[in-house]
Coordinates of C-alpha atoms in Angstrom, one line a residue:
M1 CA 0.0 0.0 0.0
T2 CA 1.4 3.3 -1.0
T3 CA 0.7 6.6 0.6
V4 CA 0.4 9.9 -1.3
A5 CA 1.8 13.0 0.4
T6 CA -0.7 15.8 0.4
R7 CA 0.4 19.4 0.4
T8 CA -1.0 21.4 3.3
T9 CA -1.1 25.1 3.9
A10 CA -1.1 26.9 7.2
P11 CA -4.3 28.6 8.2
L12 CA -4.6 32.2 7.1
G13 CA -5.2 33.3 10.7
R14 CA -1.9 31.7 11.8
L15 CA 0.0 33.4 9.0
A16 CA -1.6 36.7 9.7
A17 CA -0.8 36.4 13.4
A18 CA 2.8 35.6 12.7
E19 CA 3.0 38.6 10.3
V20 CA 1.6 40.9 13.0
R21 CA 4.1 39.7 15.6
W22 CA 6.9 40.1 13.2
V23 CA 5.8 43.7 12.2
L24 CA 5.4 44.8 15.8
R25 CA 8.9 43.5 16.8
R26 CA 10.6 45.8 14.2
P27 CA 12.7 48.4 16.0
R28 CA 11.6 51.1 13.5
T29 CA 7.9 50.3 14.3
L30 CA 8.5 50.6 18.0
V31 CA 10.4 53.9 17.6
L32 CA 7.6 55.4 15.6
L33 CA 5.0 54.3 18.1
V34 CA 7.0 55.9 20.9
L35 CA 7.3 59.1 18.9
L36 CA 3.5 59.1 18.3
G37 CA 2.9 58.7 22.1
L38 CA 5.1 61.7 22.7
I39 CA 2.9 64.0 20.6
P40 CA 0.0 64.3 23.0
V41 CA 2.4 64.4 26.0
A42 CA 4.4 67.2 24.5
L43 CA 1.3 69.1 23.5
G44 CA -0.4 68.6 26.9
V45 CA 2.7 69.6 28.9
G46 CA 3.3 72.6 26.7
I47 CA -0.2 73.9 27.1
A48 CA -0.3 73.2 30.8
L49 CA 2.9 75.2 31.4
T50 CA 2.0 78.1 29.2
G51 CA -1.8 78.2 29.7
G52 CA -2.4 77.6 26.0
P53 CA -1.2 79.1 22.7
G54 CA -0.5 82.8 22.7
G55 CA 1.2 82.9 26.1
G56 CA -1.7 81.9 28.3
D57 CA -4.7 83.6 26.7
G58 CA -5.8 80.6 24.8
D59 CA -6.1 82.5 21.5
G60 CA -4.0 80.2 19.4
P61 CA -5.2 78.8 16.1
G62 CA -7.2 75.7 15.5
L63 CA -7.8 72.9 17.9
V64 CA -4.7 73.6 20.0
A65 CA -6.3 76.8 21.4
A66 CA -9.3 74.7 22.5
V67 CA -7.2 72.3 24.6
A68 CA -6.3 74.8 27.3
G69 CA -8.4 73.9 30.3
N70 CA -10.4 71.4 28.2
G71 CA -8.2 68.3 28.4
L72 CA -10.5 65.9 26.4
V73 CA -9.9 67.9 23.3
L74 CA -6.2 66.9 23.5
P75 CA -6.5 63.5 21.9
I76 CA -8.5 64.9 19.0
A77 CA -6.0 67.7 18.5
A78 CA -3.1 65.2 18.8
L79 CA -4.7 62.9 16.2
G80 CA -5.1 65.9 13.8
L81 CA -1.5 66.9 14.2
A82 CA -0.1 63.4 13.8
L83 CA -2.2 62.8 10.7
T84 CA -0.3 65.5 8.9
L85 CA 3.0 63.6 8.9
L86 CA 3.9 61.0 11.6
L87 CA 0.9 58.7 11.2
P88 CA 1.2 58.4 7.4
L89 CA 5.0 57.9 7.9
T90 CA 4.3 55.0 10.3
V91 CA 1.9 53.1 8.0
S92 CA 4.0 53.9 4.9
T93 CA 7.1 52.4 6.6
A94 CA 5.1 49.3 7.5
A95 CA 3.8 49.0 3.9
A96 CA 7.3 49.6 2.5
D97 CA 8.8 46.8 4.6
A98 CA 5.9 44.4 3.8
L99 CA 6.8 44.0 0.1
A100 CA 9.7 46.2 -1.0
G101 CA 11.6 45.4 2.1
E102 CA 11.1 41.7 1.7
S103 CA 12.1 42.0 -1.9
S104 CA 15.3 43.9 -1.1
H105 CA 16.3 41.1 1.4
G106 CA 15.5 38.3 -1.1
T107 CA 12.8 36.8 1.1
L108 CA 9.8 37.8 -1.1
R109 CA 10.9 35.5 -3.9
G110 CA 10.8 32.6 -1.5
L111 CA 7.3 33.5 -0.4
L112 CA 6.2 33.8 -4.0
L113 CA 7.6 30.3 -4.8
A114 CA 6.2 28.7 -1.7
P115 CA 2.8 27.0 -1.9
V116 CA 1.0 30.1 -0.7
G117 CA -1.6 31.8 -2.8
R118 CA -0.8 35.3 -4.0
G119 CA -4.1 36.5 -2.6
R120 CA -3.3 35.0 0.8
L121 CA 0.1 36.6 0.7
V122 CA -1.4 40.0 0.1
V123 CA -4.0 39.5 2.9
M124 CA -1.2 38.5 5.3
K125 CA 0.9 41.6 4.5
A126 CA -2.2 43.8 4.6
V127 CA -3.1 42.5 8.1
G128 CA 0.3 43.5 9.4
V129 CA 0.0 47.0 8.0
L130 CA -3.6 47.2 9.4
A131 CA -2.3 46.3 12.8
V132 CA 0.3 49.0 12.7
A133 CA -2.3 51.6 11.7
V134 CA -4.8 50.7 14.4
L135 CA -2.1 50.5 17.1
A136 CA -0.6 53.8 16.1
V137 CA -4.0 55.6 16.3
V138 CA -4.8 53.8 19.6
V139 CA -1.5 55.0 21.1
V140 CA -2.2 58.6 20.2
A141 CA -5.8 58.5 21.4
V142 CA -5.2 56.7 24.7
V143 CA -2.1 58.7 25.7
G144 CA -4.0 61.8 24.6
V145 CA -7.0 61.0 26.9
I146 CA -4.7 60.2 29.9
T147 CA -2.5 63.3 29.3
G148 CA -5.5 65.5 28.8
M149 CA -7.3 64.4 32.0
V150 CA -4.2 64.3 34.2
V151 CA -2.0 67.1 32.9
V152 CA -4.3 69.6 31.2
G153 CA -7.5 68.9 33.3
G154 CA -10.9 70.2 32.5
P155 CA -14.3 71.0 33.9
G156 CA -15.0 67.9 35.9
G157 CA -14.1 65.4 33.2
T158 CA -16.4 66.9 30.7
L159 CA -15.7 68.4 27.3
I160 CA -16.7 71.9 26.1
T161 CA -17.4 71.8 22.4
L162 CA -16.4 74.5 19.9
S163 CA -20.2 75.3 19.8
G164 CA -20.1 76.1 23.6
T165 CA -22.1 73.1 24.8
T166 CA -20.8 70.7 27.4
L167 CA -20.6 66.9 26.8
G168 CA -20.3 64.3 29.6
L169 CA -17.4 62.0 30.0
G170 CA -19.1 59.1 28.1
E171 CA -20.1 61.2 25.1
A172 CA -16.8 62.9 25.0
L173 CA -14.9 59.6 24.9
G174 CA -17.4 58.6 22.2
R175 CA -16.3 61.6 20.1
V176 CA -12.7 60.7 20.6
A177 CA -13.4 57.1 19.5
L178 CA -15.2 58.4 16.4
V179 CA -12.2 60.5 15.4
A180 CA -9.9 57.6 16.1
G181 CA -11.9 55.3 13.9
W182 CA -12.1 58.0 11.1
T183 CA -8.3 58.4 11.4
V184 CA -7.8 54.7 10.9
V185 CA -9.8 54.8 7.7
Q186 CA -7.7 57.7 6.4
L187 CA -4.5 55.8 7.3
L188 CA -5.7 52.6 5.6
A189 CA -6.1 54.6 2.3
V190 CA -2.5 55.8 2.7
A191 CA -1.4 52.3 3.5
A192 CA -3.1 50.8 0.5
V193 CA -1.4 53.3 -1.8
A194 CA 1.9 52.6 -0.1
L195 CA 1.4 48.8 -0.4
A196 CA 0.6 49.2 -4.1
I197 CA 3.8 51.2 -4.7
S198 CA 5.8 48.7 -2.6
A199 CA 4.7 45.9 -4.9
F200 CA 6.5 47.5 -7.8
T201 CA 9.9 48.2 -6.2
E202 CA 12.5 46.6 -4.0
H203 CA 13.6 49.9 -2.4
P204 CA 11.6 50.8 0.7
L205 CA 12.8 54.4 0.5
V206 CA 11.2 54.8 -2.9
V207 CA 7.8 53.9 -1.2
L208 CA 8.3 56.5 1.6
A209 CA 9.4 59.2 -0.9
A210 CA 6.5 58.6 -3.2
V211 CA 3.8 58.5 -0.5
L212 CA 5.0 61.4 1.6
G213 CA 5.9 63.4 -1.5
G214 CA 2.4 62.7 -2.9
L215 CA 0.7 63.9 0.3
I216 CA 2.8 67.1 0.3
V217 CA 1.8 67.7 -3.4
F218 CA -1.8 67.1 -2.4
G219 CA -1.5 69.7 0.3
V220 CA 0.0 72.2 -2.1
L221 CA -2.7 71.6 -4.7
A222 CA -5.4 72.0 -2.0
A223 CA -4.1 75.4 -1.1
I224 CA -4.4 76.8 -4.6
P225 CA -7.8 78.5 -5.0
S226 CA -7.9 78.1 -8.8
L227 CA -7.7 74.3 -8.3
E228 CA -10.7 74.1 -6.0
W229 CA -12.4 71.8 -8.5
L230 CA -9.6 69.2 -7.7
Q231 CA -10.5 69.0 -4.0
P232 CA -12.8 66.0 -4.2
L233 CA -10.0 63.9 -5.8
L234 CA -7.4 64.8 -3.1
L235 CA -7.1 62.4 -0.2
T236 CA -5.8 65.1 2.2
S237 CA -8.5 67.6 1.4
G238 CA -10.8 66.2 4.0
W239 CA -8.3 65.7 6.8
A240 CA -9.5 68.7 8.7
A241 CA -12.9 67.0 9.3
G242 CA -11.8 65.5 12.6
A243 CA -12.5 68.9 14.2
D244 CA -16.2 68.4 13.4
A245 CA -16.4 66.0 16.3
L246 CA -16.0 69.0 18.6
R247 CA -19.2 70.6 17.3
D248 CA -22.7 70.2 18.7
P249 CA -24.8 69.0 17.0
L250 CA -22.3 66.7 15.3
P251 CA -22.0 67.4 11.6
L252 CA -21.3 64.2 9.7
D253 CA -20.9 65.5 6.1
G254 CA -17.2 66.1 6.3
L255 CA -16.4 62.9 8.1
A256 CA -18.6 60.9 5.7
S257 CA -17.3 62.4 2.5
S258 CA -13.6 62.1 3.5
S259 CA -14.2 58.5 4.6
L260 CA -15.8 57.7 1.2
R261 CA -12.9 59.2 -0.6
A262 CA -10.5 57.2 1.6
L263 CA -12.4 54.0 0.8
V264 CA -12.0 54.7 -2.9
Y265 CA -8.2 55.0 -2.5
L266 CA -8.2 51.9 -0.4
V267 CA -10.0 49.8 -3.0
L268 CA -7.8 51.1 -5.8
G269 CA -4.6 50.5 -3.8
V270 CA -5.6 46.9 -2.9
A271 CA -6.7 46.1 -6.4
V272 CA -3.4 47.3 -7.9
T273 CA -1.4 45.4 -5.2
V274 CA -3.3 42.1 -6.0
W275 CA -2.9 42.7 -9.7
R276 CA 0.8 43.3 -9.4
M277 CA 1.5 40.4 -7.0
R278 CA -0.3 37.9 -9.2
R279 CA 2.1 38.7 -12.0
R280 CA 5.3 39.1 -10.0
D281 CA 7.8 36.3 -10.0
G282 CA 10.3 37.7 -7.5

């Protein structure tokens, strides 16, 4: 009697979990997470020491001015500041390492030749990038809430909105969670584009330069009044919508439209990545 060896594949969940553990052990990932945690701490300490922007009168621009004496605004302000550069840098680094980094070290070819479906490989890498995006946002939001309540303080654990109304602790934390979830969606769009670029190169720095350079170009284009018609196509044009969570009643138009735009970028990025990986041989 002869036995026929059958090829088995590891469960996708096990592969994804291994990828997440590997991603979160990278020194560069840990360094970026620490830097993200320092943003709300530095912002909160600075405001607590000076009394707010403008030397204590709280007349500074944007959300930063609203943080003084209103600590639960701090996580939302910190997320807004981090979204301009450090959060996109974090997810772009993870996406660059996922494919371009593997290719530069010669390990991607082994994965492509292994009995692992190309779709499963993309899902595994995407889960690792997703984990970094979620963890990065959670770090900023949680450290922001703690710093805001302990260092900045506020009116009895409540939040005073930009509309002048007062929200209780539960509703205030709900607004913070809403902005955090919305920020994750924006980061996933950035990560999808970065992953698509990463599938075409073996140089991680090319991915970082392309993504961050593209975001800078988007910001410049958004600042040109004559190109206002281009706004609906620019991913960054809706990144100020997080401040809407501090208004009462809560306006959802900006959050919804920017989320829809991010989902379009996400779908396109994933589609390009899958298309490229199905045709790549090393």
